[in-house]
C-alpha positions as YAML, in Angstrom:
chain: A
units: angstrom
residues:
- id: 1
  name: HIS
  ca: [20.76, 6.42, 25.40]
- id: 2
  name: ILE
  ca: [17.88, 7.75, 27.46]
- id: 3
  name: VAL
  ca: [20.24, 9.77, 29.62]
- id: 4
  name: ARG
  ca: [22.13, 11.11, 26.62]
- id: 5
  name: ALA
  ca: [18.85, 12.18, 25.03]
- id: 6
  name: ASP
  ca: [17.79, 14.15, 28.13]
- id: 7
  name: GLY
  ca: [16.02, 17.29, 26.94]
- id: 8
  name: GLY
  ca: [15.66, 15.94, 23.40]
- id: 9
  name: THR
  ca: [14.11, 13.14, 21.36]
- id: 10
  name: LEU
  ca: [14.98, 9.44, 21.25]
- id: 11
  name: PHE
  ca: [13.93, 7.27, 18.30]
- id: 12
  name: VAL
  ca: [13.29, 3.64, 19.26]
- id: 13
  name: ASP
  ca: [12.94, 1.28, 16.31]
- id: 14
  name: GLU
  ca: [11.26, -2.14, 16.58]
- id: 15
  name: PHE
  ca: [10.19, -1.28, 20.13]
- id: 16
  name: ASP
  ca: [8.04, -4.42, 20.32]
- id: 17
  name: THR
  ca: [11.27, -6.45, 20.59]
- id: 18
  name: LEU
  ca: [12.52, -4.64, 23.70]
- id: 19
  name: SER
  ca: [13.17, -6.86, 26.70]
- id: 20
  name: PRO
  ca: [10.64, -6.71, 29.59]
- id: 21
  name: ASP
  ca: [13.18, -4.78, 31.69]
- id: 22
  name: LEU
  ca: [13.70, -2.15, 29.00]
- id: 23
  name: GLN
  ca: [9.96, -1.82, 28.48]
- id: 24
  name: ALA
  ca: [9.59, -1.15, 32.20]
- id: 25
  name: ILE
  ca: [12.31, 1.50, 32.04]
- id: 26
  name: PHE
  ca: [10.65, 3.27, 29.11]
- id: 27
  name: LEU
  ca: [7.30, 3.16, 30.89]
- id: 28
  name: SER
  ca: [8.86, 4.86, 33.91]
- id: 29
  name: VAL
  ca: [10.46, 7.53, 31.75]
- id: 30
  name: LEU
  ca: [7.23, 8.23, 29.88]
- id: 31
  name: GLU
  ca: [5.39, 8.60, 33.17]
- id: 32
  name: GLY
  ca: [8.00, 11.02, 34.50]
- id: 33
  name: ARG
  ca: [9.28, 8.62, 37.13]
- id: 34
  name: SER
  ca: [12.92, 7.89, 37.88]
- id: 35
  name: ALA
  ca: [14.85, 4.96, 36.49]
- id: 36
  name: GLU
  ca: [17.74, 3.27, 38.22]
- id: 37
  name: MET
  ca: [21.07, 3.05, 36.45]
- id: 38
  name: VAL
  ca: [23.68, 0.37, 36.95]
- id: 39
  name: GLY
  ca: [25.46, 1.26, 40.18]
- id: 40
  name: GLY
  ca: [22.39, 2.41, 42.02]
- id: 41
  name: ASP
  ca: [22.07, 5.99, 40.77]
- id: 42
  name: SER
  ca: [18.60, 7.06, 39.68]
- id: 43
  name: VAL
  ca: [17.78, 9.56, 36.97]
- id: 44
  name: THR
  ca: [14.60, 11.28, 35.85]
- id: 45
  name: PRO
  ca: [15.28, 12.31, 32.27]
- id: 46
  name: SER
  ca: [12.95, 14.48, 30.22]
- id: 47
  name: VAL
  ca: [12.84, 12.71, 26.88]
- id: 48
  name: ARG
  ca: [10.36, 12.63, 24.03]
- id: 49
  name: CYS
  ca: [10.32, 9.13, 22.57]
- id: 50
  name: ILE
  ca: [9.29, 8.15, 19.06]
- id: 51
  name: PHE
  ca: [8.57, 4.43, 18.80]
- id: 52
  name: ALA
  ca: [8.43, 2.56, 15.50]
- id: 53
  name: THR
  ca: [7.72, -0.99, 14.40]
- id: 54
  name: ASN
  ca: [6.38, -2.90, 11.42]
- id: 55
  name: ALA
  ca: [4.81, -5.51, 13.70]
- id: 56
  name: ASP
  ca: [1.18, -5.91, 14.73]
- id: 57
  name: VAL
  ca: [1.39, -4.33, 18.20]
- id: 58
  name: ASP
  ca: [-1.97, -5.70, 19.33]
- id: 59
  name: ALA
  ca: [-0.83, -9.21, 18.41]
- id: 60
  name: ALA
  ca: [2.42, -8.59, 20.32]
- id: 61
  name: VAL
  ca: [0.39, -7.65, 23.40]
- id: 62
  name: VAL
  ca: [-1.70, -10.82, 23.10]
- id: 63
  name: ALA
  ca: [1.50, -12.85, 22.67]
- id: 64
  name: GLY
  ca: [2.89, -11.30, 25.84]
- id: 65
  name: THR
  ca: [5.98, -9.77, 24.23]
- id: 66
  name: LEU
  ca: [4.76, -6.18, 24.51]
- id: 67
  name: ARG
  ca: [3.33, -4.50, 27.61]
- id: 68
  name: ARG
  ca: [-0.17, -3.12, 27.15]
- id: 69
  name: ASP
  ca: [0.50, -0.26, 29.60]
- id: 70
  name: LEU
  ca: [3.52, 0.83, 27.55]
- id: 71
  name: LEU
  ca: [1.47, 0.79, 24.36]
- id: 72
  name: ASP
  ca: [-1.34, 2.73, 26.05]
- id: 73
  name: ARG
  ca: [1.15, 5.31, 27.36]
- id: 74
  name: ILE
  ca: [2.22, 6.30, 23.84]
- id: 75
  name: ALA
  ca: [0.21, 9.47, 23.32]
- id: 76
  name: VAL
  ca: [-0.20, 9.56, 19.54]
- id: 77
  name: THR
  ca: [-0.06, 6.64, 17.12]
- id: 78
  name: LEU
  ca: [0.40, 6.94, 13.36]
- id: 79
  name: SER
  ca: [-0.04, 4.08, 10.92]
- id: 80
  name: VAL
  ca: [1.99, 4.51, 7.71]
- id: 81
  name: PRO
  ca: [0.54, 2.49, 4.80]
- id: 82
  name: PRO
  ca: [2.92, 0.25, 2.81]
- id: 83
  name: LEU
  ca: [4.56, 1.86, -0.20]
- id: 84
  name: ARG
  ca: [2.42, -0.16, -2.61]
- id: 85
  name: ASP
  ca: [-0.63, 1.69, -1.25]
- id: 86
  name: ARG
  ca: [0.92, 5.12, -1.72]
- id: 87
  name: ARG
  ca: [2.51, 4.99, -5.14]
- id: 88
  name: GLY
  ca: [2.33, 8.77, -5.34]
- id: 89
  name: ASP
  ca: [5.18, 8.96, -2.80]
- id: 90
  name: VAL
  ca: [7.59, 6.69, -4.68]
- id: 91
  name: LEU
  ca: [9.20, 9.23, -6.98]
- id: 92
  name: GLN
  ca: [9.20, 11.94, -4.31]
- id: 93
  name: LEU
  ca: [11.04, 9.57, -1.99]
- id: 94
  name: ALA
  ca: [13.43, 8.68, -4.82]
- id: 95
  name: ARG
  ca: [14.24, 12.35, -5.36]
- id: 96
  name: HIS
  ca: [14.80, 12.75, -1.61]
- id: 97
  name: LEU
  ca: [17.01, 9.67, -1.29]
- id: 98
  name: LEU
  ca: [19.12, 10.50, -4.37]
- id: 99
  name: PRO
  ca: [18.70, 14.24, -4.87]
- id: 100
  name: ALA
  ca: [21.61, 14.70, -7.26]
- id: 101
  name: VAL
  ca: [20.91, 11.70, -9.48]
- id: 102
  name: ASN
  ca: [19.42, 12.16, -12.95]
- id: 103
  name: MET
  ca: [17.15, 9.24, -13.95]
- id: 104
  name: HIS
  ca: [15.75, 8.48, -17.39]
- id: 105
  name: ASP
  ca: [11.96, 8.55, -17.76]
- id: 106
  name: ARG
  ca: [12.01, 4.78, -18.29]
- id: 107
  name: CYS
  ca: [13.38, 4.46, -14.75]
- id: 108
  name: LEU
  ca: [10.64, 6.66, -13.33]
- id: 109
  name: LEU
  ca: [7.96, 4.59, -15.04]
- id: 110
  name: ALA
  ca: [9.48, 1.34, -13.76]
- id: 111
  name: LEU
  ca: [9.65, 2.73, -10.22]
- id: 112
  name: LEU
  ca: [5.96, 3.66, -10.38]
- id: 113
  name: ARG
  ca: [4.94, 0.24, -11.69]
- id: 114
  name: HIS
  ca: [6.77, -1.76, -9.01]
- id: 115
  name: GLU
  ca: [4.79, -2.66, -5.86]
- id: 116
  name: TRP
  ca: [7.75, -2.39, -3.42]
- id: 117
  name: PRO
  ca: [7.06, -5.31, -1.06]
- id: 118
  name: GLY
  ca: [10.14, -4.25, 0.90]
- id: 119
  name: ASN
  ca: [8.83, -0.69, 1.27]
- id: 120
  name: ILE
  ca: [11.27, 2.21, 1.67]
- id: 121
  name: ARG
  ca: [14.22, -0.01, 2.57]
- id: 122
  name: GLU
  ca: [13.83, -1.79, -0.76]
- id: 123
  name: LEU
  ca: [13.46, 1.50, -2.62]
- id: 124
  name: LYS
  ca: [16.57, 2.93, -0.97]
- id: 125
  name: SER
  ca: [18.73, -0.12, -1.69]
- id: 126
  name: THR
  ca: [17.45, -0.32, -5.29]
- id: 127
  name: LEU
  ca: [18.34, 3.31, -5.91]
- id: 128
  name: GLU
  ca: [21.77, 3.02, -4.30]
- id: 129
  name: ARG
  ca: [22.65, -0.06, -6.37]
- id: 130
  name: ALA
  ca: [21.47, 1.68, -9.54]
- id: 131
  name: ARG
  ca: [23.63, 4.70, -8.78]
- id: 132
  name: ALA
  ca: [26.63, 2.49, -8.13]
- id: 133
  name: LYS
  ca: [26.14, 0.67, -11.45]
- id: 134
  name: ALA
  ca: [25.78, 3.97, -13.29]
- id: 135
  name: GLU
  ca: [29.05, 5.17, -11.77]
- id: 136
  name: ILE
  ca: [30.78, 1.96, -12.82]
- id: 137
  name: ASP
  ca: [29.48, 2.47, -16.36]
- id: 138
  name: ASP
  ca: [30.60, 6.11, -16.20]
- id: 139
  name: SER
  ca: [27.05, 7.08, -17.16]
- id: 140
  name: ALA
  ca: [25.79, 10.61, -16.58]
- id: 141
  name: GLN
  ca: [22.29, 9.22, -16.13]
- id: 142
  name: VAL
  ca: [20.77, 6.25, -14.31]
- id: 143
  name: LEU
  ca: [19.22, 3.96, -16.93]
- id: 144
  name: ILE
  ca: [16.68, 1.17, -16.70]
- id: 145
  name: ASP
  ca: [19.49, -1.40, -17.11]
- id: 146
  name: HIS
  ca: [20.95, -0.22, -13.81]
- id: 147
  name: PHE
  ca: [17.85, -1.23, -11.82]
- id: 148
  name: ASP
  ca: [17.38, -4.58, -10.09]
- id: 149
  name: LEU
  ca: [13.62, -4.78, -10.62]
- id: 150
  name: PRO
  ca: [11.41, -7.70, -11.71]
- id: 151
  name: ALA
  ca: [12.04, -8.64, -15.32]
- id: 152
  name: PHE
  ca: [8.40, -8.35, -16.33]
- id: 153
  name: ILE
  ca: [8.55, -4.65, -15.39]
- id: 154
  name: THR
  ca: [11.89, -3.77, -16.94]
- id: 155
  name: ASP
  ca: [11.22, -5.82, -20.09]
- id: 156
  name: ALA
  ca: [7.87, -4.12, -20.66]
- id: 157
  name: VAL
  ca: [9.38, -0.67, -20.18]
- id: 158
  name: GLN
  ca: [12.35, -1.50, -22.40]
- id: 159
  name: GLN
  ca: [10.07, -2.54, -25.26]
- id: 160
  name: MET
  ca: [8.19, 0.76, -25.28]
- id: 161
  name: ALA
  ca: [9.09, 3.34, -27.92]
- id: 162
  name: ASP
  ca: [10.75, 6.51, -26.71]
- id: 163
  name: ASP
  ca: [7.76, 8.60, -27.77]
- id: 164
  name: ASP
  ca: [5.43, 6.44, -25.68]
- id: 165
  name: ILE
  ca: [7.41, 6.54, -22.45]
- id: 166
  name: ARG
  ca: [6.56, 10.15, -21.54]
- id: 167
  name: ARG
  ca: [2.90, 9.63, -22.40]
- id: 168
  name: GLU
  ca: [2.66, 6.44, -20.32]
- id: 169
  name: LEU
  ca: [4.45, 8.11, -17.43]
- id: 170
  name: TRP
  ca: [1.85, 10.88, -17.29]
- id: 171
  name: HIS
  ca: [-1.01, 8.44, -17.68]
- id: 172
  name: CYS
  ca: [0.43, 6.48, -14.76]
- id: 173
  name: ALA
  ca: [0.79, 9.61, -12.59]
- id: 174
  name: ASP
  ca: [-2.77, 10.58, -13.47]
- id: 175
  name: ALA
  ca: [-4.06, 7.12, -12.46]
- id: 176
  name: VAL
  ca: [-2.16, 7.26, -9.15]
- id: 177
  name: ALA
  ca: [-3.51, 10.74, -8.38]
- id: 178
  name: ARG
  ca: [-7.06, 9.54, -9.06]
- id: 179
  name: THR
  ca: [-6.64, 6.60, -6.68]
- id: 180
  name: GLU
  ca: [-5.63, 9.14, -4.02]
- id: 181
  name: GLY
  ca: [-9.00, 10.88, -4.44]
- id: 182
  name: PHE
  ca: [-8.05, 13.71, -6.79]
- id: 183
  name: GLY
  ca: [-10.24, 14.45, -9.78]
- id: 184
  name: PRO
  ca: [-10.94, 17.04, -12.47]
- id: 185
  name: GLY
  ca: [-11.35, 20.41, -10.77]
- id: 186
  name: THR
  ca: [-10.04, 19.11, -7.44]
- id: 187
  name: GLY
  ca: [-6.27, 19.32, -7.91]
- id: 188
  name: LEU
  ca: [-5.76, 16.38, -10.25]
- id: 189
  name: GLN
  ca: [-3.22, 18.04, -12.53]
- id: 190
  name: LYS
  ca: [-1.37, 19.62, -9.62]
- id: 191
  name: ARG
  ca: [-1.07, 16.28, -7.81]
- id: 192
  name: ALA
  ca: [0.11, 14.48, -10.95]
- id: 193
  name: GLY
  ca: [2.72, 17.19, -11.37]
- id: 194
  name: GLU
  ca: [3.86, 16.74, -7.76]
- id: 195
  name: ILE
  ca: [4.25, 13.01, -8.36]
- id: 196
  name: LEU
  ca: [6.52, 13.69, -11.35]
- id: 197
  name: GLY
  ca: [8.29, 16.64, -9.74]
- id: 198
  name: VAL
  ca: [7.05, 19.49, -11.95]
- id: 199
  name: LYS
  ca: [5.02, 22.65, -11.37]
- id: 200
  name: GLU
  ca: [1.29, 22.83, -12.01]
- id: 201
  name: ALA
  ca: [1.77, 24.93, -15.16]
- id: 202
  name: GLN
  ca: [3.98, 22.23, -16.70]
- id: 203
  name: ALA
  ca: [1.51, 19.56, -15.62]
- id: 204
  name: SER
  ca: [-1.28, 21.44, -17.37]
- id: 205
  name: LYS
  ca: [0.75, 21.48, -20.60]
- id: 206
  name: MET
  ca: [1.35, 17.74, -20.34]
- id: 207
  name: TYR
  ca: [-2.35, 17.09, -19.78]
- id: 208
  name: GLN
  ca: [-3.11, 19.01, -22.93]
- id: 209
  name: ALA
  ca: [-0.36, 17.32, -24.92]
- id: 210
  name: PHE
  ca: [-1.39, 13.79, -23.93]
- id: 211
  name: GLY
  ca: [-5.16, 14.29, -23.97]
- id: 212
  name: LEU
  ca: [-5.58, 13.82, -20.23]
- id: 213
  name: ASN
  ca: [-8.67, 15.53, -18.84]
- id: 214
  name: GLU
  ca: [-8.54, 18.18, -21.57]
- id: 215
  name: ALA
  ca: [-11.66, 20.06, -20.50]
- id: 216
  name: SER
  ca: [-10.82, 20.33, -16.82]
- id: 217
  name: VAL
  ca: [-8.80, 22.88, -14.91]
- id: 218
  name: ALA
  ca: [-7.29, 21.36, -11.78]
...
């Protein structure tokens, strides 16, 4: 794979589980040194590597399963918070994962209320199963009944009146935007609109309609 990716980028998932030999090979590649292939030939590929893992890399180093020099050789590290800590991304990710799927507002509210312990993998599988169920039902829209979410979430959303769903959805988006640090006059309405996939002008109308931050202009 390293040789095939010469001149490009190689994505390495769960890199903390690589064998010691593979870790040594990657260290050589990252340092611009040659690596020996089976048969005795050596290669010096030019590859940009992106490493990913959901493990505690420092703990893996202490446990002896991950080389400290390999970890130190990775130039830039990014820590992505779990999905429960970035609720504002949930609906944007849903629109990206299923761009052509139309979901009822009850679904959007349920997606925002769930904590997603399985992160994006759980979100992706939940959406795919919902789409499959909607297709089986020959439904033009994904409904709350198509989602495999905790009953306390779906039951609560199901019991809400239709007129209350839209209001609660905007209140929820507003609360999420505030937890992200947005406030009146600092992009609150715009961020809430981004969460729900609408332009700032539409978000402003919704804020007026539902009494959210009426005196502010975000």
